[in-house]
């Protein structure tokens, strides 16, 4: 009996153990409202995601089209550039063919020389119009950015040391950029 009394006292002493925990009542309409808000937010985010995907696909397609178009334009520019040069050289070719045909039976060397000189001048004029300039290298200081040394020889004069003594093959500029380096002999 004493044990029963002790147990009753302990139960009275510890009110936390004796109280039943009550769960708060949730309002069903509040949960429904929260679910609707979450669904609306989800749908809104889903729609934004779809819009961004569409924009990405559109931009990617535009970029691919741009890349293909510029590659095609680049090829066209290269092809048309050579077409223009060749079409400008055709009259020179025609002149050479006429000169060869007319000079088959000719013994007049001055007329032949004069004809080739005219063709040469026409050819040079055509190349100059495209931006070609010849490089003047003789008696200038040797420059590795412009010249290619074929050989070194003793300088015939003291002031020609380190300078170009002879030009084996002319150098050329195309629009002020070196197209071909001059092959030269340098004095030592």
PDB file of C-alpha atoms in Angstrom:
ATOM      1  CA  UNK A   1       0.000   0.000   0.000  1.00  0.00           C
ATOM      2  CA  UNK A   2       2.707   2.267   0.732  1.00  0.00           C
ATOM      3  CA  UNK A   3       4.035   1.659  -2.738  1.00  0.00           C
ATOM      4  CA  UNK A   4       0.711   2.600  -4.191  1.00  0.00           C
ATOM      5  CA  UNK A   5       0.635   5.801  -2.173  1.00  0.00           C
ATOM      6  CA  UNK A   6       4.204   6.655  -3.235  1.00  0.00           C
ATOM      7  CA  UNK A   7       3.314   6.177  -6.821  1.00  0.00           C
ATOM      8  CA  UNK A   8       0.340   8.472  -6.485  1.00  0.00           C
ATOM      9  CA  UNK A   9       2.521  11.139  -4.867  1.00  0.00           C
ATOM     10  CA  UNK A  10       5.121  10.850  -7.621  1.00  0.00           C
ATOM     11  CA  UNK A  11       2.448  11.236 -10.235  1.00  0.00           C
ATOM     12  CA  UNK A  12       1.196  14.356  -8.490  1.00  0.00           C
ATOM     13  CA  UNK A  13       4.762  15.710  -8.090  1.00  0.00           C
ATOM     14  CA  UNK A  14       5.654  15.459 -11.801  1.00  0.00           C
ATOM     15  CA  UNK A  15       2.939  17.330 -13.645  1.00  0.00           C
ATOM     16  CA  UNK A  16       4.747  16.929 -17.002  1.00  0.00           C
ATOM     17  CA  UNK A  17       4.384  13.168 -16.936  1.00  0.00           C
ATOM     18  CA  UNK A  18       0.756  13.300 -15.957  1.00  0.00           C
ATOM     19  CA  UNK A  19      -0.375  15.769 -18.599  1.00  0.00           C
ATOM     20  CA  UNK A  20      -1.306  14.416 -21.914  1.00  0.00           C
ATOM     21  CA  UNK A  21       0.284  16.378 -24.751  1.00  0.00           C
ATOM     22  CA  UNK A  22      -2.303  18.085 -26.782  1.00  0.00           C
ATOM     23  CA  UNK A  23      -1.627  18.524 -30.506  1.00  0.00           C
ATOM     24  CA  UNK A  24      -2.629  21.866 -31.849  1.00  0.00           C
ATOM     25  CA  UNK A  25      -5.545  21.712 -34.168  1.00  0.00           C
ATOM     26  CA  UNK A  26      -4.648  22.688 -37.749  1.00  0.00           C
ATOM     27  CA  UNK A  27      -7.057  24.541 -39.781  1.00  0.00           C
ATOM     28  CA  UNK A  28      -7.780  22.647 -43.021  1.00  0.00           C
ATOM     29  CA  UNK A  29      -8.448  25.844 -44.956  1.00  0.00           C
ATOM     30  CA  UNK A  30      -5.003  27.220 -44.006  1.00  0.00           C
ATOM     31  CA  UNK A  31      -3.292  24.096 -45.333  1.00  0.00           C
ATOM     32  CA  UNK A  32      -5.268  24.262 -48.544  1.00  0.00           C
ATOM     33  CA  UNK A  33      -4.335  27.931 -49.008  1.00  0.00           C
ATOM     34  CA  UNK A  34      -0.653  27.148 -48.474  1.00  0.00           C
ATOM     35  CA  UNK A  35      -0.818  24.265 -50.948  1.00  0.00           C
ATOM     36  CA  UNK A  36      -2.462  26.501 -53.556  1.00  0.00           C
ATOM     37  CA  UNK A  37       0.242  29.168 -53.050  1.00  0.00           C
ATOM     38  CA  UNK A  38       2.957  26.530 -53.388  1.00  0.00           C
ATOM     39  CA  UNK A  39       1.311  25.165 -56.555  1.00  0.00           C
ATOM     40  CA  UNK A  40       1.023  28.648 -58.043  1.00  0.00           C
ATOM     41  CA  UNK A  41       4.685  29.346 -57.233  1.00  0.00           C
ATOM     42  CA  UNK A  42       5.692  26.011 -58.751  1.00  0.00           C
ATOM     43  CA  UNK A  43       3.721  26.703 -61.922  1.00  0.00           C
ATOM     44  CA  UNK A  44       5.210  30.189 -62.173  1.00  0.00           C
ATOM     45  CA  UNK A  45       8.757  28.808 -61.818  1.00  0.00           C
ATOM     46  CA  UNK A  46       7.985  26.051 -64.325  1.00  0.00           C
ATOM     47  CA  UNK A  47       6.764  28.651 -66.819  1.00  0.00           C
ATOM     48  CA  UNK A  48       9.892  30.793 -66.293  1.00  0.00           C
ATOM     49  CA  UNK A  49      12.072  27.721 -66.827  1.00  0.00           C
ATOM     50  CA  UNK A  50      10.267  26.936 -70.078  1.00  0.00           C
ATOM     51  CA  UNK A  51      10.680  30.541 -71.276  1.00  0.00           C
ATOM     52  CA  UNK A  52      14.419  30.465 -70.517  1.00  0.00           C
ATOM     53  CA  UNK A  53      14.764  27.150 -72.337  1.00  0.00           C
ATOM     54  CA  UNK A  54      13.018  28.581 -75.389  1.00  0.00           C
ATOM     55  CA  UNK A  55      15.242  31.685 -75.304  1.00  0.00           C
ATOM     56  CA  UNK A  56      18.341  29.506 -74.994  1.00  0.00           C
ATOM     57  CA  UNK A  57      17.306  27.305 -77.919  1.00  0.00           C
ATOM     58  CA  UNK A  58      16.524  30.380 -80.025  1.00  0.00           C
ATOM     59  CA  UNK A  59      19.847  32.044 -79.183  1.00  0.00           C
ATOM     60  CA  UNK A  60      21.784  28.852 -79.833  1.00  0.00           C
ATOM     61  CA  UNK A  61      20.096  28.470 -83.208  1.00  0.00           C
ATOM     62  CA  UNK A  62      20.840  32.087 -84.091  1.00  0.00           C
ATOM     63  CA  UNK A  63      24.482  31.620 -83.115  1.00  0.00           C
ATOM     64  CA  UNK A  64      24.805  28.471 -85.234  1.00  0.00           C
ATOM     65  CA  UNK A  65      23.231  30.272 -88.194  1.00  0.00           C
ATOM     66  CA  UNK A  66      25.594  33.232 -87.672  1.00  0.00           C
ATOM     67  CA  UNK A  67      28.626  30.928 -87.505  1.00  0.00           C
ATOM     68  CA  UNK A  68      27.628  29.113 -90.708  1.00  0.00           C
ATOM     69  CA  UNK A  69      26.842  32.374 -92.508  1.00  0.00           C
ATOM     70  CA  UNK A  70      30.177  33.991 -91.583  1.00  0.00           C
ATOM     71  CA  UNK A  71      32.112  30.877 -92.619  1.00  0.00           C
ATOM     72  CA  UNK A  72      30.346  30.936 -95.999  1.00  0.00           C
ATOM     73  CA  UNK A  73      30.983  34.677 -96.399  1.00  0.00           C
ATOM     74  CA  UNK A  74      34.659  34.176 -95.577  1.00  0.00           C
ATOM     75  CA  UNK A  75      34.980  31.512 -98.279  1.00  0.00           C
ATOM     76  CA  UNK A  76      33.131  33.759-100.740  1.00  0.00           C
ATOM     77  CA  UNK A  77      35.455  36.684 -99.981  1.00  0.00           C
ATOM     78  CA  UNK A  78      38.532  34.528-100.545  1.00  0.00           C
ATOM     79  CA  UNK A  79      37.149  33.139-103.806  1.00  0.00           C
ATOM     80  CA  UNK A  80      36.074  36.554-105.069  1.00  0.00           C
ATOM     81  CA  UNK A  81      39.403  38.154-104.144  1.00  0.00           C
ATOM     82  CA  UNK A  82      41.318  35.718-106.331  1.00  0.00           C
ATOM     83  CA  UNK A  83      38.674  36.075-109.048  1.00  0.00           C
ATOM     84  CA  UNK A  84      39.279  39.823-109.168  1.00  0.00           C
ATOM     85  CA  UNK A  85      43.063  39.443-109.413  1.00  0.00           C
ATOM     86  CA  UNK A  86      42.825  36.803-112.130  1.00  0.00           C
ATOM     87  CA  UNK A  87      40.340  38.869-114.142  1.00  0.00           C
ATOM     88  CA  UNK A  88      42.736  41.842-113.977  1.00  0.00           C
ATOM     89  CA  UNK A  89      45.614  39.653-115.229  1.00  0.00           C
ATOM     90  CA  UNK A  90      43.692  38.228-118.196  1.00  0.00           C
ATOM     91  CA  UNK A  91      44.499  41.214-120.473  1.00  0.00           C
ATOM     92  CA  UNK A  92      48.201  40.663-119.756  1.00  0.00           C
ATOM     93  CA  UNK A  93      47.831  36.992-120.691  1.00  0.00           C
ATOM     94  CA  UNK A  94      46.060  38.046-123.904  1.00  0.00           C
ATOM     95  CA  UNK A  95      48.945  40.396-124.719  1.00  0.00           C
ATOM     96  CA  UNK A  96      51.497  37.612-124.186  1.00  0.00           C
ATOM     97  CA  UNK A  97      49.560  35.270-126.465  1.00  0.00           C
ATOM     98  CA  UNK A  98      49.369  37.951-129.190  1.00  0.00           C
ATOM     99  CA  UNK A  99      53.089  38.694-128.833  1.00  0.00           C
ATOM    100  CA  UNK A 100      54.020  35.020-129.134  1.00  0.00           C
ATOM    101  CA  UNK A 101      51.765  34.585-132.182  1.00  0.00           C
ATOM    102  CA  UNK A 102      53.016  37.752-133.921  1.00  0.00           C
ATOM    103  CA  UNK A 103      56.691  37.104-133.164  1.00  0.00           C
ATOM    104  CA  UNK A 104      56.890  33.528-134.499  1.00  0.00           C
ATOM    105  CA  UNK A 105      58.318  34.643-137.831  1.00  0.00           C
ATOM    106  CA  UNK A 106      59.790  37.994-136.769  1.00  0.00           C
ATOM    107  CA  UNK A 107      63.514  38.664-136.856  1.00  0.00           C
ATOM    108  CA  UNK A 108      63.247  42.229-135.530  1.00  0.00           C
ATOM    109  CA  UNK A 109      64.587  41.936-131.966  1.00  0.00           C
ATOM    110  CA  UNK A 110      63.897  45.590-131.098  1.00  0.00           C
ATOM    111  CA  UNK A 111      60.192  45.153-131.858  1.00  0.00           C
ATOM    112  CA  UNK A 112      60.097  41.988-129.727  1.00  0.00           C
ATOM    113  CA  UNK A 113      61.874  43.752-126.856  1.00  0.00           C
ATOM    114  CA  UNK A 114      59.543  46.725-127.132  1.00  0.00           C
ATOM    115  CA  UNK A 115      56.480  44.450-127.120  1.00  0.00           C
ATOM    116  CA  UNK A 116      57.620  42.566-124.030  1.00  0.00           C
ATOM    117  CA  UNK A 117      58.446  45.857-122.313  1.00  0.00           C
ATOM    118  CA  UNK A 118      54.896  47.085-122.942  1.00  0.00           C
ATOM    119  CA  UNK A 119      53.425  43.843-121.594  1.00  0.00           C
ATOM    120  CA  UNK A 120      55.697  44.001-118.537  1.00  0.00           C
ATOM    121  CA  UNK A 121      54.621  47.575-117.787  1.00  0.00           C
ATOM    122  CA  UNK A 122      50.958  46.609-118.121  1.00  0.00           C
ATOM    123  CA  UNK A 123      51.524  43.643-115.784  1.00  0.00           C
ATOM    124  CA  UNK A 124      53.315  45.791-113.174  1.00  0.00           C
ATOM    125  CA  UNK A 125      50.587  48.445-113.368  1.00  0.00           C
ATOM    126  CA  UNK A 126      47.946  45.769-112.739  1.00  0.00           C
ATOM    127  CA  UNK A 127      49.846  44.427-109.705  1.00  0.00           C
ATOM    128  CA  UNK A 128      50.429  47.933-108.317  1.00  0.00           C
ATOM    129  CA  UNK A 129      46.699  48.589-108.485  1.00  0.00           C
ATOM    130  CA  UNK A 130      46.217  45.568-106.168  1.00  0.00           C
ATOM    131  CA  UNK A 131      48.633  46.994-103.569  1.00  0.00           C
ATOM    132  CA  UNK A 132      51.892  45.300-104.610  1.00  0.00           C
ATOM    133  CA  UNK A 133      55.115  47.297-104.160  1.00  0.00           C
ATOM    134  CA  UNK A 134      58.643  46.162-104.807  1.00  0.00           C
ATOM    135  CA  UNK A 135      61.207  46.370-102.026  1.00  0.00           C
ATOM    136  CA  UNK A 136      64.311  48.495-102.604  1.00  0.00           C
ATOM    137  CA  UNK A 137      67.060  46.597-100.815  1.00  0.00           C
ATOM    138  CA  UNK A 138      70.395  47.280-102.514  1.00  0.00           C
ATOM    139  CA  UNK A 139      72.855  49.358-100.426  1.00  0.00           C
ATOM    140  CA  UNK A 140      70.454  49.414 -97.452  1.00  0.00           C
ATOM    141  CA  UNK A 141      71.310  48.015 -94.002  1.00  0.00           C
ATOM    142  CA  UNK A 142      70.507  44.300 -93.684  1.00  0.00           C
ATOM    143  CA  UNK A 143      67.175  43.835 -91.855  1.00  0.00           C
ATOM    144  CA  UNK A 144      66.033  40.352 -90.823  1.00  0.00           C
ATOM    145  CA  UNK A 145      62.407  41.531 -90.958  1.00  0.00           C
ATOM    146  CA  UNK A 146      62.745  42.323 -94.668  1.00  0.00           C
ATOM    147  CA  UNK A 147      65.675  40.313 -96.008  1.00  0.00           C
ATOM    148  CA  UNK A 148      66.791  36.712 -96.224  1.00  0.00           C
ATOM    149  CA  UNK A 149      70.585  36.436 -96.389  1.00  0.00           C
ATOM    150  CA  UNK A 150      71.730  33.951 -99.026  1.00  0.00           C
ATOM    151  CA  UNK A 151      75.417  34.476 -98.361  1.00  0.00           C
ATOM    152  CA  UNK A 152      77.972  36.856 -96.881  1.00  0.00           C
ATOM    153  CA  UNK A 153      80.874  38.225 -98.913  1.00  0.00           C
ATOM    154  CA  UNK A 154      83.708  40.592 -98.101  1.00  0.00           C
ATOM    155  CA  UNK A 155      82.445  44.133 -98.597  1.00  0.00           C
ATOM    156  CA  UNK A 156      83.913  45.755-101.726  1.00  0.00           C
ATOM    157  CA  UNK A 157      83.925  49.096 -99.896  1.00  0.00           C
ATOM    158  CA  UNK A 158      84.160  49.967 -96.224  1.00  0.00           C
ATOM    159  CA  UNK A 159      80.735  51.702 -96.131  1.00  0.00           C
ATOM    160  CA  UNK A 160      78.978  48.512 -97.407  1.00  0.00           C
ATOM    161  CA  UNK A 161      79.775  46.455 -94.311  1.00  0.00           C
ATOM    162  CA  UNK A 162      76.525  45.126 -92.833  1.00  0.00           C
ATOM    163  CA  UNK A 163      74.600  46.324 -95.884  1.00  0.00           C
ATOM    164  CA  UNK A 164      72.997  44.555 -98.811  1.00  0.00           C
ATOM    165  CA  UNK A 165      75.573  44.270-101.608  1.00  0.00           C
ATOM    166  CA  UNK A 166      73.450  42.397-104.163  1.00  0.00           C
ATOM    167  CA  UNK A 167      69.809  41.332-104.544  1.00  0.00           C
ATOM    168  CA  UNK A 168      69.329  37.774-105.832  1.00  0.00           C
ATOM    169  CA  UNK A 169      65.509  37.859-105.692  1.00  0.00           C
ATOM    170  CA  UNK A 170      63.427  40.979-105.155  1.00  0.00           C
ATOM    171  CA  UNK A 171      61.185  41.288-102.116  1.00  0.00           C
ATOM    172  CA  UNK A 172      57.627  42.600-102.269  1.00  0.00           C
ATOM    173  CA  UNK A 173      55.085  44.315-100.036  1.00  0.00           C
ATOM    174  CA  UNK A 174      51.359  43.745-100.361  1.00  0.00           C
ATOM    175  CA  UNK A 175      49.415  46.577 -98.724  1.00  0.00           C
ATOM    176  CA  UNK A 176      52.523  47.530 -96.675  1.00  0.00           C
ATOM    177  CA  UNK A 177      53.038  43.998 -95.329  1.00  0.00           C
ATOM    178  CA  UNK A 178      55.925  41.830 -96.447  1.00  0.00           C
ATOM    179  CA  UNK A 179      54.650  39.403 -99.058  1.00  0.00           C
ATOM    180  CA  UNK A 180      58.036  37.950 -99.963  1.00  0.00           C
ATOM    181  CA  UNK A 181      61.384  38.540 -98.281  1.00  0.00           C
ATOM    182  CA  UNK A 182      64.197  39.773-100.505  1.00  0.00           C
ATOM    183  CA  UNK A 183      66.977  37.214-100.989  1.00  0.00           C
ATOM    184  CA  UNK A 184      70.188  39.176-100.658  1.00  0.00           C
ATOM    185  CA  UNK A 185      73.962  39.020-100.404  1.00  0.00           C
ATOM    186  CA  UNK A 186      75.348  40.860 -97.364  1.00  0.00           C
ATOM    187  CA  UNK A 187      78.750  42.564 -97.153  1.00  0.00           C
ATOM    188  CA  UNK A 188      81.045  41.696 -94.203  1.00  0.00           C
TER     189      UNK A 188
END
